[in-house]
Short mmCIF file of C-alpha atoms in Angstrom, two decimals:
data_model
loop_
_atom_site.label_atom_id
_atom_site.label_comp_id
_atom_site.label_asym_id
_atom_site.label_seq_id
_atom_site.Cartn_x
_atom_site.Cartn_y
_atom_site.Cartn_z
CA UNK K 21 -4.03 -77.65 -6.75
CA UNK K 22 -6.04 -75.33 -4.44
CA UNK K 23 -9.55 -75.32 -5.71
CA UNK K 24 -9.41 -71.52 -8.15
CA UNK K 25 -12.62 -70.83 -7.37
CA UNK K 26 -11.72 -69.78 -3.14
CA UNK K 27 -13.22 -66.35 -3.05
CA UNK K 28 -14.51 -63.84 -0.59
CA UNK K 29 -18.28 -63.42 -0.25
CA UNK K 30 -20.24 -61.04 2.08
CA UNK K 31 -22.47 -64.30 2.95
CA UNK K 32 -19.26 -66.45 3.98
CA UNK K 33 -18.15 -63.32 6.65
CA UNK K 34 -21.45 -63.15 8.11
CA UNK K 35 -22.15 -67.03 8.41
CA UNK K 36 -22.84 -67.96 11.54
CA UNK K 37 -22.35 -64.60 13.67
CA UNK K 38 -19.85 -63.95 12.46
CA UNK K 39 -17.89 -67.44 12.91
CA UNK K 40 -15.46 -69.50 11.42
CA UNK K 41 -13.24 -67.15 10.26
CA UNK K 42 -10.84 -69.21 8.56
CA UNK K 43 -14.33 -70.44 5.87
CA UNK K 44 -15.07 -66.70 5.83
CA UNK K 45 -11.51 -66.10 3.86
CA UNK K 46 -11.23 -69.65 2.02
CA UNK K 47 -14.59 -71.14 1.85
CA UNK K 48 -17.68 -70.85 0.20
CA UNK K 49 -21.12 -70.00 2.06
CA UNK K 50 -19.13 -71.79 5.74
CA UNK K 51 -17.42 -75.03 3.90
CA UNK K 52 -13.54 -74.56 5.48
CA UNK K 53 -10.86 -75.61 3.59
CA UNK K 54 -7.80 -77.33 4.77
CA UNK K 55 -4.21 -76.30 3.15
CA UNK K 56 -1.78 -78.62 1.68
CA UNK K 57 1.64 -78.53 3.67
CA UNK K 58 3.58 -76.49 1.93
CA UNK K 59 0.53 -74.10 0.94
CA UNK K 60 2.56 -70.97 -0.10
CA UNK K 61 0.08 -68.19 0.01
CA UNK K 62 -0.42 -68.74 4.31
CA UNK K 63 -0.08 -64.64 4.19
CA UNK K 64 -3.33 -64.34 1.92
CA UNK K 65 -3.46 -61.61 -0.54
CA UNK K 66 -4.21 -57.97 -0.76
CA UNK K 67 -4.69 -55.07 -2.85
CA UNK K 68 -3.44 -51.42 -1.97
CA UNK K 69 -3.41 -47.66 -3.87
CA UNK K 70 -6.39 -47.85 -6.78
CA UNK K 71 -5.94 -45.46 -9.68
CA UNK K 72 -8.22 -45.60 -12.35
CA UNK K 73 -7.06 -47.64 -14.82
CA UNK K 74 -4.98 -50.36 -11.62
CA UNK K 75 -4.17 -50.93 -8.44
CA UNK K 76 -1.40 -52.87 -6.93
CA UNK K 77 -1.88 -56.74 -6.60
CA UNK K 78 0.07 -58.09 -3.22
CA UNK K 79 0.94 -61.42 -1.84
CA UNK K 80 4.47 -63.15 0.08
CA UNK K 81 4.56 -66.50 -0.75
CA UNK K 82 5.66 -68.48 2.54
CA UNK K 83 4.61 -72.03 3.61
CA UNK K 84 6.24 -71.26 6.47
CA UNK K 85 5.48 -68.05 7.89
CA UNK K 86 7.40 -68.63 10.73
CA UNK K 87 10.46 -68.32 9.61
CA UNK K 88 12.56 -65.57 8.59
CA UNK K 89 12.83 -66.86 5.29
CA UNK K 90 9.61 -67.83 5.33
CA UNK K 91 10.30 -71.43 4.38
CA UNK K 92 11.75 -70.32 0.99
CA UNK K 93 13.93 -71.62 -1.25
CA UNK K 94 17.21 -68.28 -2.01
CA UNK K 95 15.94 -67.67 -5.14
CA UNK K 96 13.36 -66.01 -7.46
CA UNK K 97 10.37 -68.12 -8.24
CA UNK K 98 7.63 -66.90 -10.91
CA UNK K 99 4.44 -66.34 -10.03
CA UNK K 100 0.73 -66.36 -12.22
CA UNK K 101 -1.11 -62.91 -11.60
CA UNK K 102 -5.11 -62.97 -13.27
CA UNK K 103 -7.52 -60.13 -12.73
CA UNK K 104 -11.54 -61.22 -13.79
CA UNK K 105 -14.59 -59.51 -13.89
CA UNK K 106 -16.20 -62.32 -11.84
CA UNK K 107 -15.63 -64.02 -8.74
CA UNK K 108 -15.33 -67.41 -10.84
CA UNK K 109 -13.06 -65.97 -13.26
CA UNK K 110 -15.00 -66.91 -16.47
CA UNK K 111 -14.15 -63.05 -17.86
CA UNK K 112 -10.39 -62.64 -17.34
CA UNK K 113 -9.14 -59.35 -18.31
CA UNK K 114 -5.34 -59.19 -18.04
CA UNK K 115 -2.55 -61.72 -16.65
CA UNK K 116 0.99 -61.33 -16.48
CA UNK K 117 3.52 -62.69 -15.24
CA UNK K 118 5.96 -61.58 -11.54
CA UNK K 119 8.60 -63.08 -10.01
CA UNK K 120 9.05 -63.01 -5.70
CA UNK K 121 12.53 -62.58 -5.28
CA UNK K 122 14.31 -63.74 -2.03
CA UNK K 123 15.92 -60.60 -1.38
CA UNK K 124 12.32 -59.37 -0.60
CA UNK K 125 10.85 -61.69 0.98
CA UNK K 126 9.90 -63.63 -2.21
CA UNK K 127 6.82 -60.76 -2.01
CA UNK K 128 5.05 -59.46 -5.04
CA UNK K 129 3.73 -56.55 -5.92
CA UNK K 130 2.35 -56.22 -9.01
CA UNK K 131 1.19 -52.51 -10.71
CA UNK K 132 -1.98 -53.43 -12.84
CA UNK K 133 -2.66 -50.83 -15.63
CA UNK K 134 -5.14 -50.86 -18.53
CA UNK K 135 -8.11 -51.67 -16.64
CA UNK K 136 -12.03 -49.72 -16.70
CA UNK K 137 -12.48 -47.05 -14.47
CA UNK K 138 -14.26 -46.95 -11.33
CA UNK K 139 -15.31 -51.10 -11.15
CA UNK K 140 -15.22 -54.92 -9.32
CA UNK K 141 -12.99 -56.73 -10.40
CA UNK K 142 -11.30 -60.04 -8.67
CA UNK K 143 -7.58 -61.57 -8.76
CA UNK K 144 -5.72 -64.18 -8.03
CA UNK K 145 -1.98 -65.50 -7.56
CA UNK K 146 -1.02 -68.97 -9.06
CA UNK K 147 2.72 -70.43 -8.01
CA UNK K 148 4.32 -73.20 -6.78
CA UNK K 149 1.25 -75.13 -8.75
CA UNK K 150 -0.89 -73.72 -6.02
CA UNK K 151 -3.43 -70.99 -6.14
CA UNK K 152 -3.66 -68.72 -3.82
CA UNK K 153 -7.23 -66.99 -2.09
CA UNK K 154 -8.87 -64.67 -4.34
CA UNK K 155 -9.61 -60.63 -3.47
CA UNK K 156 -12.20 -58.35 -4.72
CA UNK K 157 -10.35 -55.27 -6.15
CA UNK K 158 -11.57 -51.52 -7.67
CA UNK K 159 -10.00 -49.23 -9.64
CA UNK K 160 -11.48 -45.37 -9.01
CA UNK K 161 -13.17 -43.13 -10.89
CA UNK K 162 -11.18 -40.61 -13.74
CA UNK K 163 -9.89 -38.08 -12.20
CA UNK K 164 -12.35 -35.52 -11.99
CA UNK K 165 -15.32 -37.42 -13.37
CA UNK K 166 -18.27 -37.32 -11.10
CA UNK K 167 -18.78 -39.63 -9.03
CA UNK K 168 -22.01 -39.73 -6.48
CA UNK K 169 -20.43 -42.06 -3.10
CA UNK K 170 -17.70 -43.07 -1.68
CA UNK K 171 -17.79 -45.48 1.18
CA UNK K 172 -14.76 -46.22 2.56
CA UNK K 173 -13.36 -47.57 6.42
CA UNK K 174 -10.25 -46.34 8.32
CA UNK K 175 -8.12 -47.38 12.01
CA UNK K 176 -5.24 -47.88 13.58
CA UNK K 177 -3.39 -49.75 16.38
CA UNK K 178 -4.07 -53.65 15.78
CA UNK K 179 -2.00 -54.95 18.62
CA UNK K 180 -2.31 -59.16 18.24
CA UNK K 181 -1.81 -59.45 22.13
CA UNK K 182 -5.00 -57.47 23.21
CA UNK K 183 -7.73 -58.57 21.31
CA UNK K 184 -8.89 -60.51 18.15
CA UNK K 185 -10.05 -59.46 14.59
CA UNK K 186 -13.76 -58.85 15.01
CA UNK K 187 -13.81 -55.59 13.18
CA UNK K 188 -11.58 -56.86 10.52
CA UNK K 189 -14.61 -59.24 9.89
CA UNK K 190 -17.46 -56.60 9.73
CA UNK K 191 -15.00 -54.81 7.95
CA UNK K 192 -15.33 -56.95 5.04
CA UNK K 193 -18.43 -57.56 5.44
CA UNK K 194 -19.15 -53.88 4.61
CA UNK K 195 -17.84 -54.59 1.52
CA UNK K 196 -16.41 -50.83 1.55
CA UNK K 197 -14.43 -48.94 -1.73
CA UNK K 198 -11.75 -48.50 0.21
CA UNK K 199 -9.80 -49.46 3.62
CA UNK K 200 -7.61 -46.85 5.31
CA UNK K 201 -5.24 -47.47 7.22
CA UNK K 202 -3.77 -45.18 9.72
CA UNK K 203 -0.68 -46.93 11.46
CA UNK K 204 0.61 -49.28 13.92
CA UNK K 205 0.63 -52.47 12.15
CA UNK K 206 1.99 -54.45 13.83
CA UNK K 207 3.41 -54.25 17.54
CA UNK K 208 7.50 -54.99 17.96
CA UNK K 209 7.27 -55.66 22.18
CA UNK K 210 8.75 -58.65 23.92
CA UNK K 211 5.79 -62.02 23.74
CA UNK K 212 3.54 -60.87 27.03
CA UNK K 213 2.67 -63.46 29.42
CA UNK K 214 -0.65 -61.66 30.27
CA UNK K 215 -1.75 -61.38 26.79
CA UNK K 216 -5.28 -62.88 24.96
CA UNK K 217 -2.56 -64.34 22.24
CA UNK K 218 1.27 -63.53 22.82
CA UNK K 219 3.33 -62.63 19.96
CA UNK K 220 5.04 -65.51 18.56
CA UNK K 221 8.54 -64.66 18.16
CA UNK K 222 10.69 -62.36 20.43
CA UNK K 223 10.80 -58.48 19.76
CA UNK K 224 12.41 -57.97 16.03
CA UNK K 225 15.78 -55.74 15.04
CA UNK K 226 16.08 -58.03 12.21
CA UNK K 227 14.52 -58.42 8.98
CA UNK K 228 14.21 -61.22 9.56
CA UNK K 229 12.30 -60.78 13.13
CA UNK K 230 9.65 -57.97 11.54
CA UNK K 231 8.98 -60.94 8.84
CA UNK K 232 7.65 -63.15 11.59
CA UNK K 233 6.08 -60.27 13.44
CA UNK K 234 4.18 -59.01 10.17
CA UNK K 235 3.31 -63.05 9.54
CA UNK K 236 1.83 -63.67 13.08
CA UNK K 237 -0.51 -60.93 12.36
CA UNK K 238 -1.47 -61.67 9.03
CA UNK K 239 -2.00 -65.69 9.73
CA UNK K 240 -5.61 -64.19 11.58
CA UNK K 241 -8.50 -65.75 8.81
CA UNK K 242 -10.55 -62.30 9.51
CA UNK K 243 -7.41 -59.79 8.98
CA UNK K 244 -6.77 -61.60 5.69
CA UNK K 245 -10.44 -61.21 4.89
CA UNK K 246 -10.37 -57.76 5.06
CA UNK K 247 -7.75 -57.36 3.22
CA UNK K 248 -9.80 -59.12 0.57
CA UNK K 249 -12.51 -57.58 0.70
CA UNK K 250 -11.36 -54.11 -1.02
CA UNK K 251 -8.30 -52.38 -1.96
CA UNK K 252 -5.89 -50.79 1.05
CA UNK K 253 -3.94 -47.62 1.32
CA UNK K 254 -1.47 -47.75 4.22
CA UNK K 255 0.75 -45.61 6.52
CA UNK K 256 2.70 -45.81 9.41
CA UNK K 257 2.94 -45.00 12.70
CA UNK K 258 5.60 -45.86 15.37
CA UNK K 259 5.10 -49.63 16.10
CA UNK K 260 6.23 -50.77 12.70
CA UNK K 261 9.79 -49.55 14.50
CA UNK K 262 9.36 -48.86 17.64
CA UNK K 263 7.87 -47.24 20.26
CA UNK K 264 7.75 -43.22 19.98
CA UNK K 265 10.71 -42.68 17.24
CA UNK K 266 11.55 -40.03 15.95
CA UNK K 267 12.96 -40.02 12.94
CA UNK K 268 16.89 -41.35 14.23
CA UNK K 269 16.30 -41.31 17.74
CA UNK K 270 13.95 -44.05 19.87
CA UNK K 271 12.33 -43.04 22.74
CA UNK K 272 15.41 -44.29 24.80
CA UNK K 273 18.30 -41.70 23.17
CA UNK K 274 20.04 -44.57 21.68
CA UNK K 275 22.55 -44.82 19.09
CA UNK K 276 21.56 -43.67 16.14
CA UNK K 277 23.30 -45.74 14.18
CA UNK K 278 21.87 -48.47 15.81
CA UNK K 279 18.86 -47.43 15.17
CA UNK K 280 18.92 -46.59 11.69
CA UNK K 281 19.52 -50.05 11.23
CA UNK K 282 16.76 -51.19 13.00
CA UNK K 283 14.68 -48.49 11.35
CA UNK K 284 15.66 -49.89 8.09
CA UNK K 285 14.98 -53.54 8.41
CA UNK K 286 11.67 -52.64 9.96
CA UNK K 287 11.02 -50.79 6.71
CA UNK K 288 12.19 -53.32 4.64
CA UNK K 289 9.15 -55.81 5.96
CA UNK K 290 6.84 -52.84 6.81
CA UNK K 291 7.10 -53.05 1.81
CA UNK K 292 7.66 -56.56 1.81
CA UNK K 293 3.70 -57.17 3.37
CA UNK K 294 2.03 -54.16 2.47
CA UNK K 295 0.28 -52.92 -1.21
CA UNK K 296 2.57 -50.74 -1.92
CA UNK K 297 3.99 -49.55 -5.47
CA UNK K 298 7.58 -49.70 -6.86
CA UNK K 299 8.15 -46.09 -6.26
CA UNK K 300 7.82 -46.26 -2.33
CA UNK K 301 10.63 -49.29 -2.02
CA UNK K 302 12.71 -49.02 0.56
CA UNK K 303 16.96 -47.99 0.08
CA UNK K 304 18.20 -48.43 3.68
CA UNK K 305 16.21 -46.54 6.27
CA UNK K 306 14.22 -44.51 3.87
CA UNK K 307 11.28 -44.92 2.81
CA UNK K 308 9.22 -42.50 0.65
CA UNK K 309 5.54 -43.06 2.37
CA UNK K 310 3.10 -39.42 1.49
CA UNK K 311 1.14 -40.06 -1.27
CA UNK K 312 -1.92 -38.67 -2.99
CA UNK K 313 -4.98 -41.15 -3.59
CA UNK K 314 -7.65 -39.05 -5.93
CA UNK K 315 -11.59 -40.64 -6.41
CA UNK K 316 -13.15 -38.34 -9.09
CA UNK K 317 -14.46 -34.87 -8.47
CA UNK K 318 -15.40 -36.63 -4.80
CA UNK K 319 -12.87 -36.75 -2.90
CA UNK K 320 -9.34 -36.52 -2.62
CA UNK K 321 -6.91 -38.18 0.39
CA UNK K 322 -3.11 -37.10 1.03
CA UNK K 323 -1.12 -39.85 2.78
CA UNK K 324 1.40 -38.22 4.84
CA UNK K 325 4.37 -39.63 7.29
CA UNK K 326 4.87 -37.87 10.63
CA UNK K 327 7.57 -39.78 11.89
CA UNK K 328 10.72 -40.41 9.22
CA UNK K 329 10.93 -36.51 8.66
CA UNK K 330 10.29 -34.88 12.59
CA UNK K 331 12.03 -32.47 14.16
CA UNK K 332 13.71 -33.76 17.45
CA UNK K 333 11.58 -33.68 20.35
CA UNK K 334 11.44 -29.90 22.29
CA UNK K 335 12.34 -28.86 25.37
CA UNK K 336 14.41 -31.61 26.63
CA UNK K 337 16.47 -31.80 29.31
CA UNK K 338 20.14 -32.13 27.85
CA UNK K 339 21.47 -34.96 29.65
CA UNK K 340 18.71 -37.13 28.94
CA UNK K 341 20.15 -37.76 25.38
CA UNK K 342 23.89 -37.70 27.01
CA UNK K 343 22.97 -40.56 29.16
CA UNK K 344 20.60 -42.51 26.75
CA UNK K 345 17.20 -42.37 29.30
CA UNK K 346 14.18 -42.19 27.39
CA UNK K 347 12.34 -38.59 26.59
CA UNK K 348 10.39 -36.77 28.51
CA UNK K 349 6.61 -35.57 27.75
CA UNK K 350 4.10 -33.66 29.69
CA UNK K 351 5.80 -30.83 30.09
CA UNK K 352 5.14 -27.37 29.98
CA UNK K 353 6.01 -25.44 26.78
CA UNK K 354 9.16 -23.56 25.75
CA UNK K 355 10.69 -22.03 22.91
CA UNK K 356 12.21 -24.62 20.94
CA UNK K 357 8.12 -26.06 21.42
CA UNK K 358 7.09 -22.33 18.85
CA UNK K 359 10.26 -22.53 16.66
CA UNK K 360 8.84 -22.13 13.14
CA UNK K 361 11.31 -23.77 12.29
CA UNK K 362 10.55 -26.82 13.52
CA UNK K 363 8.55 -29.41 11.58
CA UNK K 364 6.73 -33.07 12.11
CA UNK K 365 6.53 -33.43 8.56
CA UNK K 366 9.47 -32.50 7.89
CA UNK K 367 9.87 -29.25 5.33
CA UNK K 368 9.93 -30.60 1.92
CA UNK K 369 6.88 -33.41 2.77
CA UNK K 370 5.40 -30.31 4.19
CA UNK K 371 6.26 -28.23 0.64
CA UNK K 372 4.60 -30.70 -0.98
CA UNK K 373 1.84 -31.17 1.24
CA UNK K 374 0.96 -27.46 0.26
CA UNK K 375 0.84 -28.02 -2.92
CA UNK K 376 -1.47 -31.74 -3.17
CA UNK K 377 -3.76 -29.88 -1.71
CA UNK K 378 -4.15 -26.59 -3.80
CA UNK K 379 -4.22 -28.58 -7.20
CA UNK K 380 -7.22 -30.55 -5.41
CA UNK K 381 -10.33 -29.98 -7.17
CA UNK K 382 -12.23 -32.00 -4.77
CA UNK K 383 -15.33 -31.69 -3.24
CA UNK K 384 -13.46 -33.40 -0.04
CA UNK K 385 -9.95 -33.13 0.92
CA UNK K 386 -8.70 -35.28 3.38
CA UNK K 387 -5.64 -35.41 5.18
CA UNK K 388 -5.06 -38.97 6.63
CA UNK K 389 -2.15 -39.11 9.28
CA UNK K 390 -1.46 -40.84 12.46
CA UNK K 391 -1.38 -39.22 15.17
CA UNK K 392 -4.02 -36.67 16.94
CA UNK K 393 -3.72 -33.71 14.94
CA UNK K 394 -6.43 -31.50 17.64
CA UNK K 395 -4.47 -29.12 19.92
CA UNK K 396 -4.33 -30.64 23.35
CA UNK K 397 -3.25 -29.64 26.16
CA UNK K 398 -2.73 -31.43 29.50
CA UNK K 399 -3.96 -31.26 32.80
CA UNK K 400 -1.14 -30.89 35.06
CA UNK K 401 -1.75 -33.08 38.59
CA UNK K 402 0.65 -30.20 40.24
CA UNK K 403 -2.22 -28.25 40.15
CA UNK K 404 -5.82 -29.71 39.60
CA UNK K 405 -7.37 -26.55 39.48
CA UNK K 406 -5.05 -24.56 36.82
CA UNK K 407 -6.00 -24.60 33.05
CA UNK K 408 -3.94 -27.25 31.04
CA UNK K 409 -0.95 -26.52 30.42
CA UNK K 410 1.46 -29.64 29.46
CA UNK K 411 2.02 -31.32 26.79
CA UNK K 412 2.78 -33.77 25.27
CA UNK K 413 5.50 -34.40 22.38
CA UNK K 414 4.83 -38.09 20.83
CA UNK K 415 2.49 -36.22 18.64
CA UNK K 416 1.80 -32.35 17.01
CA UNK K 417 1.19 -31.30 20.40
CA UNK K 418 4.88 -31.42 20.02
CA UNK K 419 4.87 -29.09 16.52
CA UNK K 420 2.69 -26.30 16.41
CA UNK K 421 3.97 -25.01 13.97
CA UNK K 422 3.29 -27.26 11.69
CA UNK K 423 -0.36 -27.46 12.48
CA UNK K 424 -0.50 -24.09 12.10
CA UNK K 425 0.63 -23.64 8.63
CA UNK K 426 -1.44 -26.40 7.01
CA UNK K 427 -4.63 -24.72 9.02
CA UNK K 428 -3.76 -21.32 7.50
CA UNK K 429 -3.16 -22.61 4.36
CA UNK K 430 -6.79 -24.78 4.34
CA UNK K 431 -8.08 -20.99 5.19
CA UNK K 432 -5.89 -18.50 3.00
CA UNK K 433 -6.79 -21.25 -0.61
CA UNK K 434 -9.95 -22.10 0.80
CA UNK K 435 -9.77 -25.55 0.21
CA UNK K 436 -12.91 -27.46 -0.22
CA UNK K 437 -14.24 -29.06 3.14
CA UNK K 438 -11.00 -30.23 4.33
CA UNK K 439 -11.22 -32.75 7.49
CA UNK K 440 -8.22 -35.44 9.11
CA UNK K 441 -8.42 -38.70 10.10
CA UNK K 442 -6.06 -39.55 12.85
CA UNK K 443 -5.15 -42.78 14.78
CA UNK K 444 -2.20 -43.21 17.55
CA UNK K 445 -3.85 -42.62 20.31
CA UNK K 446 -6.46 -45.78 20.87
CA UNK K 447 -9.56 -43.24 21.49
CA UNK K 448 -12.75 -42.32 19.28
CA UNK K 449 -12.45 -38.35 19.64
CA UNK K 450 -14.55 -36.41 17.33
CA UNK K 451 -13.55 -32.53 16.91
CA UNK K 452 -13.72 -29.17 15.23
CA UNK K 453 -10.51 -27.03 14.42
CA UNK K 454 -9.67 -24.14 14.99
CA UNK K 455 -8.40 -21.20 13.14
CA UNK K 456 -4.91 -20.74 14.67
CA UNK K 457 -5.20 -16.83 15.06
CA UNK K 458 -9.16 -16.76 15.38
CA UNK K 459 -10.27 -19.19 17.95
CA UNK K 460 -13.40 -17.62 18.52
CA UNK K 461 -14.04 -17.98 14.85
CA UNK K 462 -16.10 -20.72 12.52
CA UNK K 463 -13.60 -24.72 12.28
CA UNK K 464 -11.39 -24.25 9.86
CA UNK K 465 -11.23 -27.80 9.54
CA UNK K 466 -13.05 -31.13 11.05
CA UNK K 467 -10.76 -33.81 12.37
CA UNK K 468 -11.89 -37.94 12.66
CA UNK K 469 -10.21 -39.96 15.58
CA UNK K 470 -11.57 -43.72 14.26
CA UNK K 471 -10.54 -45.56 17.59
CA UNK K 472 -8.04 -48.41 18.00
CA UNK K 473 -8.70 -52.05 16.35
CA UNK K 474 -7.55 -53.20 19.16
CA UNK K 475 -5.17 -51.70 21.25
CA UNK K 476 -5.78 -50.87 24.68
CA UNK K 477 -6.71 -46.97 25.71
CA UNK K 478 -3.96 -44.67 27.19
CA UNK K 479 -5.37 -42.09 27.99
CA UNK K 480 -7.43 -41.90 31.39
CA UNK K 481 -7.45 -38.45 31.32
CA UNK K 482 -8.93 -38.15 28.00
CA UNK K 483 -12.22 -36.74 29.39
CA UNK K 484 -10.80 -34.32 31.88
CA UNK K 485 -8.35 -33.10 29.77
CA UNK K 486 -11.07 -32.25 26.87
CA UNK K 487 -13.83 -31.24 29.30
CA UNK K 488 -11.66 -27.79 29.02
CA UNK K 489 -11.79 -27.48 25.41
CA UNK K 490 -15.41 -27.00 23.46
CA UNK K 491 -13.86 -27.78 20.58
CA UNK K 492 -14.37 -31.58 21.13
CA UNK K 493 -16.85 -32.62 20.07
CA UNK K 494 -17.01 -36.53 21.39
CA UNK K 495 -14.15 -38.76 23.25
CA UNK K 496 -14.35 -42.23 23.94
CA UNK K 497 -11.12 -43.65 25.25
CA UNK K 498 -12.60 -46.81 26.39
CA UNK K 499 -14.11 -48.97 23.01
CA UNK K 500 -12.33 -50.50 20.53
CA UNK K 501 -12.88 -50.97 17.08
CA UNK K 502 -12.89 -48.68 13.58
CA UNK K 503 -14.55 -45.62 11.51
CA UNK K 504 -17.27 -45.84 8.67
CA UNK K 505 -17.45 -43.10 6.22
CA UNK K 506 -19.93 -41.96 3.52
CA UNK K 507 -19.01 -39.19 1.17
CA UNK K 508 -21.31 -37.69 -0.88
CA UNK K 509 -21.90 -33.80 -2.65
CA UNK K 510 -24.27 -33.22 0.38
CA UNK K 511 -22.30 -34.43 3.45
CA UNK K 512 -19.94 -36.49 5.36
CA UNK K 513 -21.43 -39.43 7.42
CA UNK K 514 -18.90 -40.96 9.64
CA UNK K 515 -19.77 -43.47 12.31
CA UNK K 516 -18.26 -44.88 15.19
CA UNK K 517 -18.13 -48.77 15.20
CA UNK K 518 -17.42 -50.62 18.52
CA UNK K 519 -16.20 -53.63 19.08
CA UNK K 520 -18.43 -55.65 21.92
CA UNK K 521 -15.50 -57.35 23.14
CA UNK K 522 -11.96 -57.83 21.51
CA UNK K 523 -11.49 -61.26 23.25
CA UNK K 524 -13.73 -62.94 20.27
CA UNK K 525 -13.00 -63.43 16.95
CA UNK K 526 -17.37 -63.87 16.78
CA UNK K 527 -17.85 -60.73 19.01
CA UNK K 528 -20.60 -58.05 17.46
CA UNK K 529 -19.80 -54.72 16.09
CA UNK K 530 -22.22 -51.70 16.55
CA UNK K 531 -22.27 -48.18 15.99
CA UNK K 532 -21.08 -45.64 19.38
CA UNK K 533 -21.72 -42.44 17.80
CA UNK K 534 -22.78 -40.85 14.20
CA UNK K 535 -21.61 -37.23 12.63
CA UNK K 536 -22.42 -35.96 9.97
CA UNK K 537 -20.40 -32.87 8.59
CA UNK K 538 -22.26 -31.02 5.95
CA UNK K 539 -20.31 -29.99 2.33
CA UNK K 540 -19.42 -25.97 2.78
CA UNK K 541 -20.02 -26.51 6.94
CA UNK K 542 -16.88 -27.53 8.43
CA UNK K 543 -18.37 -27.74 11.60
CA UNK K 544 -19.02 -31.25 12.64
CA UNK K 545 -22.71 -32.25 14.13
CA UNK K 546 -23.53 -34.92 16.67
CA UNK K 547 -26.00 -37.11 15.67
CA UNK K 548 -25.92 -39.12 18.25
#
């Protein structure tokens, strides 16, 4: 049997300047461990969505992870799970049995309850005569309970082909209370001959293909270390299915029936590889991802889905859909774009969000979502001296009425310290969010976009476009990395952490910029 004492430690992660990623995940100190043939836990372990008495524990049995069925037989396999109050499992506090079902890729999602609030625990799985690596997790504090501090990291956009995951090793080494992943966990494209490390299978369209793509990412030891270091809370963006999709329409205005078939496969594989609860298990092309996560009296997170329910793209020439051509973006506004009946979240989710914020009594209220939310008009290259007047339609600029309703609700309902956490645009951004009715008044909230973990920058004109808007306090489209946040009752402190060289697994990670938002202020302060 594999050594049951294998566990993640800070010492293991920092040994040798973050080199030897496999030792960091699978060894004690710097000692590497050779996995036996047929080892079922090749994709590691993770936990997620912590509550005050438990969390979700995840693994997937896959001795041959780069095969569509993981190399597993077409039958259910019993899996034992254990939770302890110490990393060596001398003090077990909960155990149980689960079944790994071939229908769900032999993934395991254990919803643990009955633990003590605001505690650190360790967990592992046992199956087929083997023990998994040990993961570190924790429960949240009781709802409304006094909490002095919360430390979390958030990031997005980790294209495997674009770089190594030194950032994840540093996230793991910092042992945060929580890790938020805000979308583009995988990228769906065909392998690139110019990639730093090419994808290991063709572009996926079915469940087997998406499973192999997830396995490609999850085999990375530094990503496994990050998953095993703390509970995760995840949402998706577009590349978990296909680039720039909107509801039932893909980027190319293809056949919606065919696309929904692909979306169903992608959503199934997503659930199979994420620490999500049974309530999120997909039904065909539908998966309810939006939810609330509470952290005592200090913070409430609302996690939303801006892909699955959004209205159609505005301002589109009608022939594009008829001829199955790519949608048009970076266009002037039109009446359809301003239509208040349109929503990037869909009206049911939007109403849920308003109610969820109104119900919160937390000091900090955080909206975790996929794409840049702040207003972002762009310069017209045909009129470079004119004010920005073009709009991209893949994000919130295609749905301004939704943004305005949210900001008005925060203002009118006096929601305490709202903050937006965002991803998608492959850039670091810190911005004050204006009152939609009084642009010159104090901001309603602030937004932080936490860069991309590896994916290359897409917007070479970011600084030029935002230079016209004083609400943008910081932008950087060249650096890669993530954001770390510390909340207390006095302030939120945010650091943009940048990877020096994404081609190196042992790259150093250093602060790029620091910010502070005082409780009750809503206006961010740039520290350096």
